[in-house]
mmCIF file of C-alpha atoms in Angstrom:
data_model
loop_
_atom_site.group_PDB
_atom_site.id
_atom_site.type_symbol
_atom_site.label_atom_id
_atom_site.label_comp_id
_atom_site.label_asym_id
_atom_site.label_seq_id
_atom_site.Cartn_x
_atom_site.Cartn_y
_atom_site.Cartn_z
ATOM 1 C CA MET A 1 12.074 -12.625 21.400
ATOM 2 C CA THR A 2 12.444 -8.975 20.409
ATOM 3 C CA GLU A 3 9.810 -6.561 21.743
ATOM 4 C CA LEU A 4 9.225 -3.602 19.440
ATOM 5 C CA PRO A 5 8.822 -0.326 21.396
ATOM 6 C CA VAL A 6 6.200 2.373 20.964
ATOM 7 C CA ASP A 7 8.584 4.600 18.976
ATOM 8 C CA TYR A 8 8.905 1.810 16.412
ATOM 9 C CA PHE A 9 6.282 3.585 14.288
ATOM 10 C CA GLN A 10 8.437 6.707 13.966
ATOM 11 C CA ASP A 11 11.562 4.962 12.666
ATOM 12 C CA PRO A 12 10.918 1.302 11.833
ATOM 13 C CA LEU A 13 13.870 1.138 9.425
ATOM 14 C CA LYS A 14 16.226 1.602 12.390
ATOM 15 C CA TYR A 15 14.897 -1.573 13.997
ATOM 16 C CA PHE A 16 14.760 -3.474 10.716
ATOM 17 C CA ALA A 17 18.427 -2.675 10.025
ATOM 18 C CA ARG A 18 19.471 -4.155 13.380
ATOM 19 C CA MET A 19 17.481 -7.308 12.714
ATOM 20 C CA ARG A 20 18.806 -7.592 9.170
ATOM 21 C CA ASP A 21 22.402 -7.384 10.424
ATOM 22 C CA LYS A 22 22.116 -9.595 13.502
ATOM 23 C CA ARG A 23 19.204 -11.990 13.009
ATOM 24 C CA PRO A 24 17.269 -11.568 9.734
ATOM 25 C CA VAL A 25 14.621 -14.094 10.770
ATOM 26 C CA THR A 26 13.463 -13.338 14.286
ATOM 27 C CA ALA A 27 10.385 -13.580 16.504
ATOM 28 C CA VAL A 28 9.035 -10.230 17.719
ATOM 29 C CA THR A 29 6.264 -8.861 19.848
ATOM 30 C CA MET A 30 4.499 -6.225 17.795
ATOM 31 C CA PRO A 31 3.371 -2.900 19.333
ATOM 32 C CA GLU A 32 -0.185 -4.289 19.258
ATOM 33 C CA GLY A 33 0.958 -7.120 21.532
ATOM 34 C CA ASN A 34 0.818 -10.030 19.098
ATOM 35 C CA ARG A 35 3.734 -12.339 18.253
ATOM 36 C CA ALA A 36 5.091 -12.625 14.720
ATOM 37 C CA TRP A 37 8.253 -13.627 12.884
ATOM 38 C CA MET A 38 9.893 -10.812 10.949
ATOM 39 C CA ILE A 39 11.977 -11.585 7.864
ATOM 40 C CA THR A 40 14.201 -8.628 7.027
ATOM 41 C CA ARG A 41 16.924 -9.645 4.531
ATOM 42 C CA TYR A 42 16.317 -9.437 0.774
ATOM 43 C CA THR A 43 17.153 -13.046 -0.121
ATOM 44 C CA GLU A 44 14.931 -14.514 2.594
ATOM 45 C CA VAL A 45 12.081 -12.026 2.021
ATOM 46 C CA ARG A 46 11.941 -12.798 -1.696
ATOM 47 C CA ALA A 47 12.061 -16.542 -1.033
ATOM 48 C CA ALA A 48 9.323 -16.304 1.592
ATOM 49 C CA LEU A 49 7.020 -14.328 -0.708
ATOM 50 C CA ALA A 50 7.118 -17.182 -3.231
ATOM 51 C CA ASP A 51 6.954 -20.064 -0.710
ATOM 52 C CA PRO A 52 3.579 -21.883 -0.753
ATOM 53 C CA ARG A 53 4.210 -23.076 2.818
ATOM 54 C CA LEU A 54 3.593 -19.476 3.891
ATOM 55 C CA ALA A 55 -0.155 -19.290 3.422
ATOM 56 C CA LYS A 56 -2.758 -16.536 3.635
ATOM 57 C CA ASP A 57 -6.095 -18.207 4.411
ATOM 58 C CA TRP A 58 -5.794 -18.637 8.157
ATOM 59 C CA VAL A 59 -9.586 -18.861 8.566
ATOM 60 C CA GLY A 60 -9.667 -21.872 6.263
ATOM 61 C CA LYS A 61 -6.528 -23.529 7.625
ATOM 62 C CA LEU A 62 -5.916 -22.507 11.236
ATOM 63 C CA LYS A 63 -9.202 -21.390 12.765
ATOM 64 C CA PRO A 64 -10.255 -23.114 16.010
ATOM 65 C CA ALA A 65 -13.281 -25.377 15.779
ATOM 66 C CA ASP A 66 -15.405 -22.888 17.735
ATOM 67 C CA PHE A 67 -14.282 -19.828 15.730
ATOM 68 C CA THR A 68 -17.082 -17.710 14.279
ATOM 69 C CA PRO A 69 -15.918 -14.736 12.180
ATOM 70 C CA ASP A 70 -17.645 -11.405 12.547
ATOM 71 C CA PRO A 71 -20.300 -11.363 9.802
ATOM 72 C CA VAL A 72 -19.109 -8.015 8.444
ATOM 73 C CA THR A 73 -15.331 -8.177 8.724
ATOM 74 C CA GLY A 74 -15.562 -11.837 7.759
ATOM 75 C CA TYR A 75 -16.893 -10.649 4.414
ATOM 76 C CA LEU A 76 -14.338 -7.884 3.973
ATOM 77 C CA SER A 77 -11.385 -10.149 4.704
ATOM 78 C CA ARG A 78 -12.113 -12.706 1.990
ATOM 79 C CA HIS A 79 -10.127 -10.895 -0.691
ATOM 80 C CA LEU A 80 -7.125 -11.727 -2.875
ATOM 81 C CA LEU A 81 -4.589 -10.939 -0.154
ATOM 82 C CA SER A 82 -6.152 -13.410 2.287
ATOM 83 C CA LEU A 83 -6.704 -16.374 -0.026
ATOM 84 C CA ASP A 84 -4.549 -19.216 -1.356
ATOM 85 C CA PRO A 85 -4.864 -21.272 -4.548
ATOM 86 C CA PRO A 86 -7.166 -22.467 -5.967
ATOM 87 C CA ASP A 87 -9.525 -19.685 -4.734
ATOM 88 C CA HIS A 88 -6.867 -17.021 -5.198
ATOM 89 C CA THR A 89 -6.095 -18.255 -8.714
ATOM 90 C CA ARG A 90 -9.761 -18.173 -9.744
ATOM 91 C CA LEU A 91 -10.424 -14.714 -8.317
ATOM 92 C CA ARG A 92 -7.253 -13.144 -9.690
ATOM 93 C CA ARG A 93 -8.005 -14.529 -13.155
ATOM 94 C CA LEU A 94 -11.443 -12.961 -13.045
ATOM 95 C CA VAL A 95 -10.177 -9.621 -11.759
ATOM 96 C CA VAL A 96 -7.424 -9.404 -14.367
ATOM 97 C CA LYS A 97 -10.119 -9.597 -17.047
ATOM 98 C CA ALA A 98 -11.560 -6.321 -15.757
ATOM 99 C CA PHE A 99 -8.294 -4.683 -14.631
ATOM 100 C CA THR A 100 -6.607 -4.696 -18.018
ATOM 101 C CA ALA A 101 -3.431 -2.869 -19.023
ATOM 102 C CA ARG A 102 -5.409 -1.091 -21.748
ATOM 103 C CA ARG A 103 -7.915 0.218 -19.206
ATOM 104 C CA ILE A 104 -5.099 1.480 -16.964
ATOM 105 C CA ALA A 105 -3.142 3.090 -19.837
ATOM 106 C CA GLY A 106 -6.312 4.823 -20.948
ATOM 107 C CA LEU A 107 -6.528 6.581 -17.574
ATOM 108 C CA ARG A 108 -3.502 8.815 -18.216
ATOM 109 C CA PRO A 109 -5.429 11.813 -19.672
ATOM 110 C CA ARG A 110 -7.891 11.752 -16.773
ATOM 111 C CA ILE A 111 -5.110 11.391 -14.182
ATOM 112 C CA GLU A 112 -3.349 14.376 -15.750
ATOM 113 C CA GLU A 113 -6.604 16.351 -15.656
ATOM 114 C CA ILE A 114 -7.235 15.564 -11.979
ATOM 115 C CA THR A 115 -3.609 16.390 -11.157
ATOM 116 C CA ALA A 116 -3.800 19.772 -12.930
ATOM 117 C CA SER A 117 -7.019 20.633 -11.116
ATOM 118 C CA LEU A 118 -5.515 19.848 -7.704
ATOM 119 C CA LEU A 119 -2.377 21.861 -8.476
ATOM 120 C CA ASP A 120 -4.527 24.778 -9.655
ATOM 121 C CA ALA A 121 -6.318 24.719 -6.315
ATOM 122 C CA MET A 122 -2.980 24.667 -4.470
ATOM 123 C CA ASP A 123 -1.756 27.580 -6.593
ATOM 124 C CA GLY A 124 -4.914 29.489 -5.733
ATOM 125 C CA ARG A 125 -4.412 28.945 -2.020
ATOM 126 C CA PHE A 126 -0.816 30.159 -2.319
ATOM 127 C CA ALA A 127 -1.885 33.227 -4.301
ATOM 128 C CA GLY A 128 -4.521 33.876 -1.638
ATOM 129 C CA GLY A 129 -1.860 34.230 1.023
ATOM 130 C CA GLU A 130 -1.450 30.747 2.502
ATOM 131 C CA GLU A 131 2.243 30.385 3.284
ATOM 132 C CA SER A 132 2.111 26.609 3.639
ATOM 133 C CA LEU A 133 -0.254 23.706 3.157
ATOM 134 C CA ASP A 134 -0.424 19.987 3.848
ATOM 135 C CA LEU A 135 0.609 18.206 0.658
ATOM 136 C CA ILE A 136 -1.222 15.048 1.718
ATOM 137 C CA GLU A 137 -4.535 16.803 2.288
ATOM 138 C CA ALA A 138 -4.208 18.961 -0.829
ATOM 139 C CA PHE A 139 -2.671 16.533 -3.317
ATOM 140 C CA ALA A 140 -1.254 13.145 -2.280
ATOM 141 C CA PHE A 141 -4.587 11.848 -0.933
ATOM 142 C CA PRO A 142 -7.181 13.372 -3.301
ATOM 143 C CA LEU A 143 -5.353 12.315 -6.473
ATOM 144 C CA PRO A 144 -5.333 8.520 -5.969
ATOM 145 C CA ILE A 145 -8.678 8.392 -4.126
ATOM 146 C CA THR A 146 -10.335 10.286 -6.985
ATOM 147 C CA VAL A 147 -8.741 7.990 -9.567
ATOM 148 C CA ILE A 148 -9.691 4.720 -7.861
ATOM 149 C CA CYS A 149 -13.203 5.938 -7.032
ATOM 150 C CA GLU A 150 -13.819 6.991 -10.629
ATOM 151 C CA LEU A 151 -12.361 3.705 -11.856
ATOM 152 C CA LEU A 152 -14.761 1.782 -9.618
ATOM 153 C CA GLY A 153 -17.728 4.079 -10.250
ATOM 154 C CA VAL A 154 -17.944 5.529 -6.719
ATOM 155 C CA PRO A 155 -19.751 8.910 -6.724
ATOM 156 C CA ALA A 156 -17.492 11.905 -6.121
ATOM 157 C CA ALA A 157 -19.585 12.994 -3.137
ATOM 158 C CA ASP A 158 -18.691 9.765 -1.311
ATOM 159 C CA GLN A 159 -14.921 9.882 -1.772
ATOM 160 C CA GLY A 160 -14.220 11.752 1.457
ATOM 161 C CA LYS A 161 -15.614 8.912 3.561
ATOM 162 C CA PHE A 162 -12.879 6.516 2.579
ATOM 163 C CA GLN A 163 -9.947 8.299 4.223
ATOM 164 C CA ALA A 164 -11.365 7.867 7.725
ATOM 165 C CA TRP A 165 -12.504 4.301 7.013
ATOM 166 C CA SER A 166 -9.170 3.321 5.516
ATOM 167 C CA HIS A 167 -7.115 4.879 8.309
ATOM 168 C CA ALA A 168 -9.178 2.959 10.870
ATOM 169 C CA VAL A 169 -8.770 -0.464 9.268
ATOM 170 C CA VAL A 170 -4.974 -0.178 8.816
ATOM 171 C CA SER A 171 -4.177 1.590 12.102
ATOM 172 C CA SER A 172 -2.434 -0.238 14.930
ATOM 173 C CA VAL A 173 -3.895 1.973 17.670
ATOM 174 C CA VAL A 174 -7.658 2.061 17.027
ATOM 175 C CA THR A 175 -9.948 0.153 19.360
ATOM 176 C CA GLU A 176 -11.737 -2.986 18.232
ATOM 177 C CA GLU A 177 -14.989 -1.020 18.318
ATOM 178 C CA GLU A 178 -13.570 1.668 15.989
ATOM 179 C CA PHE A 179 -12.222 -0.986 13.625
ATOM 180 C CA LEU A 180 -15.567 -2.808 13.488
ATOM 181 C CA ALA A 181 -17.483 0.448 13.035
ATOM 182 C CA ALA A 182 -15.361 1.416 10.021
ATOM 183 C CA GLY A 183 -15.628 -2.087 8.570
ATOM 184 C CA THR A 184 -19.400 -2.150 9.045
ATOM 185 C CA GLU A 185 -19.850 1.195 7.306
ATOM 186 C CA MET A 186 -17.706 0.062 4.373
ATOM 187 C CA PHE A 187 -19.588 -3.228 4.146
ATOM 188 C CA HIS A 188 -22.979 -1.515 3.928
ATOM 189 C CA TYR A 189 -21.630 1.041 1.468
ATOM 190 C CA PHE A 190 -20.304 -1.639 -0.889
ATOM 191 C CA THR A 191 -23.516 -3.661 -0.598
ATOM 192 C CA ALA A 192 -25.513 -0.627 -1.721
ATOM 193 C CA LEU A 193 -23.007 0.187 -4.489
ATOM 194 C CA LEU A 194 -23.249 -3.324 -5.947
ATOM 195 C CA ALA A 195 -27.055 -3.159 -5.896
ATOM 196 C CA ALA A 196 -26.964 0.188 -7.718
ATOM 197 C CA LYS A 197 -24.550 -1.115 -10.369
ATOM 198 C CA ARG A 198 -26.698 -4.185 -10.958
ATOM 199 C CA ARG A 199 -29.700 -1.940 -11.569
ATOM 200 C CA SER A 200 -27.771 0.454 -13.791
ATOM 201 C CA PRO A 201 -24.469 -0.952 -15.110
ATOM 202 C CA ALA A 202 -21.932 1.640 -16.262
ATOM 203 C CA ASP A 203 -18.530 1.776 -17.904
ATOM 204 C CA ASP A 204 -16.638 1.234 -14.659
ATOM 205 C CA LEU A 205 -14.664 -1.495 -12.955
ATOM 206 C CA THR A 206 -17.411 -2.436 -10.487
ATOM 207 C CA SER A 207 -19.832 -3.157 -13.325
ATOM 208 C CA ALA A 208 -17.103 -5.088 -15.136
ATOM 209 C CA LEU A 209 -16.399 -7.167 -12.032
ATOM 210 C CA ILE A 210 -20.087 -7.962 -11.626
ATOM 211 C CA ALA A 211 -20.138 -9.179 -15.238
ATOM 212 C CA ALA A 212 -16.797 -11.043 -15.075
ATOM 213 C CA ARG A 213 -17.065 -14.689 -16.079
ATOM 214 C CA ASP A 214 -14.572 -17.446 -16.775
ATOM 215 C CA SER A 215 -15.615 -20.976 -17.755
ATOM 216 C CA GLY A 216 -18.837 -20.606 -15.823
ATOM 217 C CA ASP A 217 -17.185 -19.097 -12.732
ATOM 218 C CA SER A 218 -18.124 -15.666 -11.445
ATOM 219 C CA LEU A 219 -17.498 -13.518 -8.393
ATOM 220 C CA ASP A 220 -20.153 -14.089 -5.719
ATOM 221 C CA GLU A 221 -21.455 -11.309 -3.486
ATOM 222 C CA ARG A 222 -18.995 -11.992 -0.687
ATOM 223 C CA GLU A 223 -16.042 -11.969 -3.076
ATOM 224 C CA LEU A 224 -17.217 -8.791 -4.789
ATOM 225 C CA ILE A 225 -17.602 -6.895 -1.503
ATOM 226 C CA ALA A 226 -14.172 -8.026 -0.295
ATOM 227 C CA LEU A 227 -12.591 -7.116 -3.619
ATOM 228 C CA LEU A 228 -14.081 -3.616 -3.629
ATOM 229 C CA PHE A 229 -12.784 -3.162 -0.086
ATOM 230 C CA LEU A 230 -9.281 -4.242 -1.149
ATOM 231 C CA LEU A 231 -9.207 -2.132 -4.318
ATOM 232 C CA LEU A 232 -10.411 1.024 -2.589
ATOM 233 C CA VAL A 233 -8.067 0.739 0.402
ATOM 234 C CA ALA A 234 -4.986 -0.535 -1.454
ATOM 235 C CA GLY A 235 -5.780 1.620 -4.479
ATOM 236 C CA HIS A 236 -5.188 4.873 -2.646
ATOM 237 C CA GLU A 237 -3.215 4.123 0.545
ATOM 238 C CA THR A 238 -0.024 3.005 -1.179
ATOM 239 C CA THR A 239 -0.073 5.728 -3.845
ATOM 240 C CA THR A 240 -0.820 8.451 -1.288
ATOM 241 C CA ASN A 241 2.251 7.328 0.635
ATOM 242 C CA LEU A 242 4.365 7.040 -2.527
ATOM 243 C CA ILE A 243 3.589 10.644 -3.495
ATOM 244 C CA ALA A 244 4.043 12.068 0.004
ATOM 245 C CA THR A 245 7.091 10.133 1.180
ATOM 246 C CA GLY A 246 8.601 10.285 -2.306
ATOM 247 C CA THR A 247 8.295 14.072 -2.295
ATOM 248 C CA LEU A 248 9.863 14.186 1.163
ATOM 249 C CA ALA A 249 12.768 12.050 -0.047
ATOM 250 C CA LEU A 250 13.378 14.346 -3.023
ATOM 251 C CA LEU A 251 13.281 17.442 -0.814
ATOM 252 C CA ARG A 252 15.837 15.817 1.495
ATOM 253 C CA TYR A 253 18.089 15.124 -1.514
ATOM 254 C CA PRO A 254 18.095 18.451 -3.405
ATOM 255 C CA ALA A 255 20.863 17.336 -5.783
ATOM 256 C CA GLU A 256 18.766 14.341 -6.858
ATOM 257 C CA LEU A 257 15.705 16.574 -7.177
ATOM 258 C CA ALA A 258 17.658 18.956 -9.427
ATOM 259 C CA ARG A 259 18.965 15.990 -11.418
ATOM 260 C CA LEU A 260 15.410 14.764 -12.061
ATOM 261 C CA ARG A 261 14.130 18.227 -12.976
ATOM 262 C CA GLY A 262 17.003 18.544 -15.424
ATOM 263 C CA ASP A 263 16.311 15.230 -17.164
ATOM 264 C CA TRP A 264 12.725 13.974 -17.142
ATOM 265 C CA SER A 265 13.780 10.840 -19.012
ATOM 266 C CA LEU A 266 14.901 9.657 -15.558
ATOM 267 C CA LEU A 267 11.319 9.759 -14.271
ATOM 268 C CA PRO A 268 10.368 6.056 -14.697
ATOM 269 C CA ALA A 269 13.594 4.981 -12.966
ATOM 270 C CA ALA A 270 13.081 7.660 -10.300
ATOM 271 C CA VAL A 271 9.607 6.311 -9.465
ATOM 272 C CA GLU A 272 11.081 2.813 -9.044
ATOM 273 C CA GLU A 273 13.817 4.230 -6.835
ATOM 274 C CA LEU A 274 11.289 6.150 -4.733
ATOM 275 C CA LEU A 275 9.262 2.953 -4.329
ATOM 276 C CA ARG A 276 12.429 1.179 -3.174
ATOM 277 C CA TYR A 277 13.684 3.973 -0.954
ATOM 278 C CA SER A 278 10.391 5.136 0.576
ATOM 279 C CA ASN A 279 8.374 1.887 0.346
ATOM 280 C CA PRO A 280 4.709 2.760 1.065
ATOM 281 C CA LEU A 281 4.372 -0.357 3.271
ATOM 282 C CA ASN A 282 6.633 -1.495 6.091
ATOM 283 C CA HIS A 283 5.882 -5.115 5.338
ATOM 284 C CA THR A 284 3.422 -7.253 3.416
ATOM 285 C CA THR A 285 0.142 -8.418 4.880
ATOM 286 C CA ASP A 286 0.224 -11.437 7.199
ATOM 287 C CA ARG A 287 1.230 -14.940 6.237
ATOM 288 C CA PHE A 288 1.445 -18.058 8.414
ATOM 289 C CA THR A 289 3.443 -21.249 8.243
ATOM 290 C CA THR A 290 1.519 -24.419 7.360
ATOM 291 C CA GLU A 291 4.576 -26.521 8.317
ATOM 292 C CA PRO A 292 8.037 -25.818 9.717
ATOM 293 C CA VAL A 293 9.919 -23.513 7.329
ATOM 294 C CA GLU A 294 13.675 -22.884 7.383
ATOM 295 C CA LEU A 295 14.830 -19.437 6.271
ATOM 296 C CA GLY A 296 18.218 -17.882 6.871
ATOM 297 C CA GLY A 297 19.304 -20.798 9.043
ATOM 298 C CA VAL A 298 16.297 -20.397 11.356
ATOM 299 C CA THR A 299 13.362 -22.797 11.497
ATOM 300 C CA ILE A 300 9.980 -21.135 11.970
ATOM 301 C CA PRO A 301 7.547 -23.654 13.503
ATOM 302 C CA ALA A 302 4.211 -24.494 11.911
ATOM 303 C CA GLY A 303 1.269 -22.248 12.709
ATOM 304 C CA GLU A 304 3.313 -19.059 13.227
ATOM 305 C CA TRP A 305 2.543 -15.594 11.854
ATOM 306 C CA VAL A 306 5.148 -14.242 9.444
ATOM 307 C CA LEU A 307 5.769 -10.685 8.224
ATOM 308 C CA CYS A 308 7.896 -10.215 5.100
ATOM 309 C CA VAL A 309 9.549 -6.832 5.691
ATOM 310 C CA THR A 310 9.837 -5.496 2.157
ATOM 311 C CA SER A 311 11.007 -2.048 3.303
ATOM 312 C CA SER A 312 14.001 -3.692 4.972
ATOM 313 C CA ALA A 313 14.691 -5.932 1.974
ATOM 314 C CA ASN A 314 14.753 -2.823 -0.223
ATOM 315 C CA ARG A 315 17.478 -1.341 2.007
ATOM 316 C CA ASP A 316 19.599 -4.504 2.068
ATOM 317 C CA PRO A 317 23.199 -3.615 1.069
ATOM 318 C CA SER A 318 23.742 -7.136 -0.250
ATOM 319 C CA ARG A 319 21.161 -6.366 -2.969
ATOM 320 C CA PHE A 320 21.363 -2.577 -3.480
ATOM 321 C CA ALA A 321 24.642 -0.667 -3.265
ATOM 322 C CA ASP A 322 24.597 2.222 -0.764
ATOM 323 C CA PRO A 323 20.889 1.491 -0.120
ATOM 324 C CA ASP A 324 20.226 4.333 2.328
ATOM 325 C CA ARG A 325 21.038 6.929 -0.338
ATOM 326 C CA LEU A 326 18.450 8.132 -2.850
ATOM 327 C CA ASP A 327 19.683 7.813 -6.447
ATOM 328 C CA VAL A 328 17.089 8.702 -9.101
ATOM 329 C CA GLY A 329 19.238 7.111 -11.793
ATOM 330 C CA ARG A 330 19.651 3.807 -9.951
ATOM 331 C CA ASP A 331 18.527 0.565 -11.537
ATOM 332 C CA ALA A 332 16.083 -0.411 -8.783
ATOM 333 C CA THR A 333 14.847 -3.437 -10.725
ATOM 334 C CA GLY A 334 13.957 -6.228 -8.344
ATOM 335 C CA HIS A 335 12.703 -4.032 -5.500
ATOM 336 C CA LEU A 336 9.916 -5.624 -3.493
ATOM 337 C CA ALA A 337 7.642 -2.628 -2.874
ATOM 338 C CA PHE A 338 4.884 -4.395 -4.837
ATOM 339 C CA GLY A 339 5.683 -7.804 -3.401
ATOM 340 C CA HIS A 340 6.660 -10.924 -5.319
ATOM 341 C CA GLY A 341 5.039 -14.189 -6.359
ATOM 342 C CA ILE A 342 1.342 -14.884 -6.804
ATOM 343 C CA HIS A 343 0.335 -11.958 -4.579
ATOM 344 C CA TYR A 344 2.305 -9.380 -6.574
ATOM 345 C CA CYS A 345 0.318 -6.138 -6.492
ATOM 346 C CA LEU A 346 -2.407 -6.099 -9.125
ATOM 347 C CA GLY A 347 -2.459 -2.290 -9.082
ATOM 348 C CA ALA A 348 1.279 -1.783 -9.666
ATOM 349 C CA PRO A 349 0.814 -0.340 -13.198
ATOM 350 C CA LEU A 350 -1.732 2.183 -11.890
ATOM 351 C CA ALA A 351 0.509 3.231 -8.977
ATOM 352 C CA ARG A 352 3.461 3.727 -11.330
ATOM 353 C CA LEU A 353 1.351 5.781 -13.730
ATOM 354 C CA GLU A 354 -0.041 7.988 -10.951
ATOM 355 C CA GLY A 355 3.446 8.451 -9.511
ATOM 356 C CA GLU A 356 4.938 9.532 -12.834
ATOM 357 C CA VAL A 357 2.134 12.003 -13.531
ATOM 358 C CA ALA A 358 2.086 13.376 -9.979
ATOM 359 C CA PHE A 359 5.826 13.929 -9.520
ATOM 360 C CA ARG A 360 6.389 15.548 -12.905
ATOM 361 C CA ALA A 361 3.417 17.897 -12.589
ATOM 362 C CA LEU A 362 4.084 18.850 -8.957
ATOM 363 C CA LEU A 363 7.801 19.484 -9.401
ATOM 364 C CA THR A 364 7.276 21.410 -12.643
ATOM 365 C CA ARG A 365 4.488 23.622 -11.312
ATOM 366 C CA PHE A 366 6.293 24.498 -8.072
ATOM 367 C CA PRO A 367 10.060 24.791 -8.716
ATOM 368 C CA SER A 368 10.592 26.342 -5.260
ATOM 369 C CA LEU A 369 8.723 23.619 -3.346
ATOM 370 C CA SER A 370 10.221 23.150 0.133
ATOM 371 C CA LEU A 371 9.411 21.741 3.547
ATOM 372 C CA ALA A 372 7.557 24.143 5.821
ATOM 373 C CA VAL A 373 8.762 22.439 9.018
ATOM 374 C CA PRO A 374 11.977 20.667 10.067
ATOM 375 C CA SER A 375 11.897 17.105 8.762
ATOM 376 C CA SER A 376 12.643 15.882 12.296
ATOM 377 C CA SER A 377 9.237 17.172 13.423
ATOM 378 C CA LEU A 378 7.256 15.096 10.933
ATOM 379 C CA ARG A 379 5.128 12.342 12.440
ATOM 380 C CA TRP A 380 4.464 8.938 10.933
ATOM 381 C CA ARG A 381 1.116 7.186 11.111
ATOM 382 C CA PRO A 382 0.806 4.650 13.958
ATOM 383 C CA SER A 383 0.458 1.613 11.713
ATOM 384 C CA SER A 384 2.659 -1.461 11.617
ATOM 385 C CA LEU A 385 1.621 -2.090 8.019
ATOM 386 C CA ILE A 386 1.548 1.397 6.470
ATOM 387 C CA HIS A 387 4.660 3.555 6.112
ATOM 388 C CA GLY A 388 3.020 6.944 5.708
ATOM 389 C CA LEU A 389 3.207 10.457 7.097
ATOM 390 C CA GLU A 390 0.372 11.997 9.088
ATOM 391 C CA THR A 391 0.935 15.360 7.374
ATOM 392 C CA LEU A 392 3.521 16.906 5.054
ATOM 393 C CA PRO A 393 3.547 20.723 5.446
ATOM 394 C CA VAL A 394 5.197 22.370 2.427
ATOM 395 C CA ARG A 395 5.782 25.835 1.033
ATOM 396 C CA LEU A 396 5.058 26.282 -2.647
ATOM 397 C CA GLY A 397 7.341 29.263 -3.240
#
């Protein structure tokens, strides 16, 4: 068994590459101390993501007879990413009715407006004498959190709470008490939000989810709370990391940055390439084997935790030529940054739209954008799941 060291968080791709080359399906001890099987090669990752023998609902299928879930986190965890068919099928069908392509496409003018406002504020700070600023704090975080909160009908005054809550629930180094405290606060917040929307429905996604019906089915309170939790956390975490790590990648490849600035028709392909290259997640959320599963010549026993390492799959040279090089003109079709199979990311169209708007506006407004510190000094968040920077200090001119 491979034991992942503490510095794993700072350069996980280094460890994934070794596994991919030597043993693409291998048991590991995670930094948190738990055992899991990591799948790191593209072919096996894609197959695993579509394999129904790798299930999500461990509470329903594996829990010990005396297991009693925490009443709060037990609610929050019953979302789309922790359920299997038929519950997953029913919930996703209901959510899709509210999360339509037309609704997402209609967000572009508002996303552009929010983006312009944030860049204006950054410009003002630069004009006021600030030599550098944290791009995450100033832009990469507030853009997607504002968009998802407005989409769900969360008041603007409450948006700042979600960064601390979200960081706590995805971190690998918080204590159990800190994790439960963040989960409890989110649970009570969502309970109050649903009550307010029932009293006064509005033109927002939360009200639409409350009203969603399909052949007599509806989302119950537990499902609604869990879904709001998922949408708010996933709806900003991945896009924040896409904008920040994507910007870092472009600054590290100035020729590719110049190529994109010289031909904005490359932008959709560039966003796909940045998703492939930077991958906002190290791996997908947990799965477990319901029976022995053979992948890559290795049999994973039943009842084992499995992590599909999409960031490694996206750097697999058997799938992508010269994968460790950024190429904004590359055909990155088939990358697994949004997953694959029935759990393919519901918010992928929104993330792509936010990425296109953010990169074009940022790189146009600040043609002299540069790193304010050596890239070797940047620190990555201590999370096995999230591949995101703690800060990204930049100079605007």
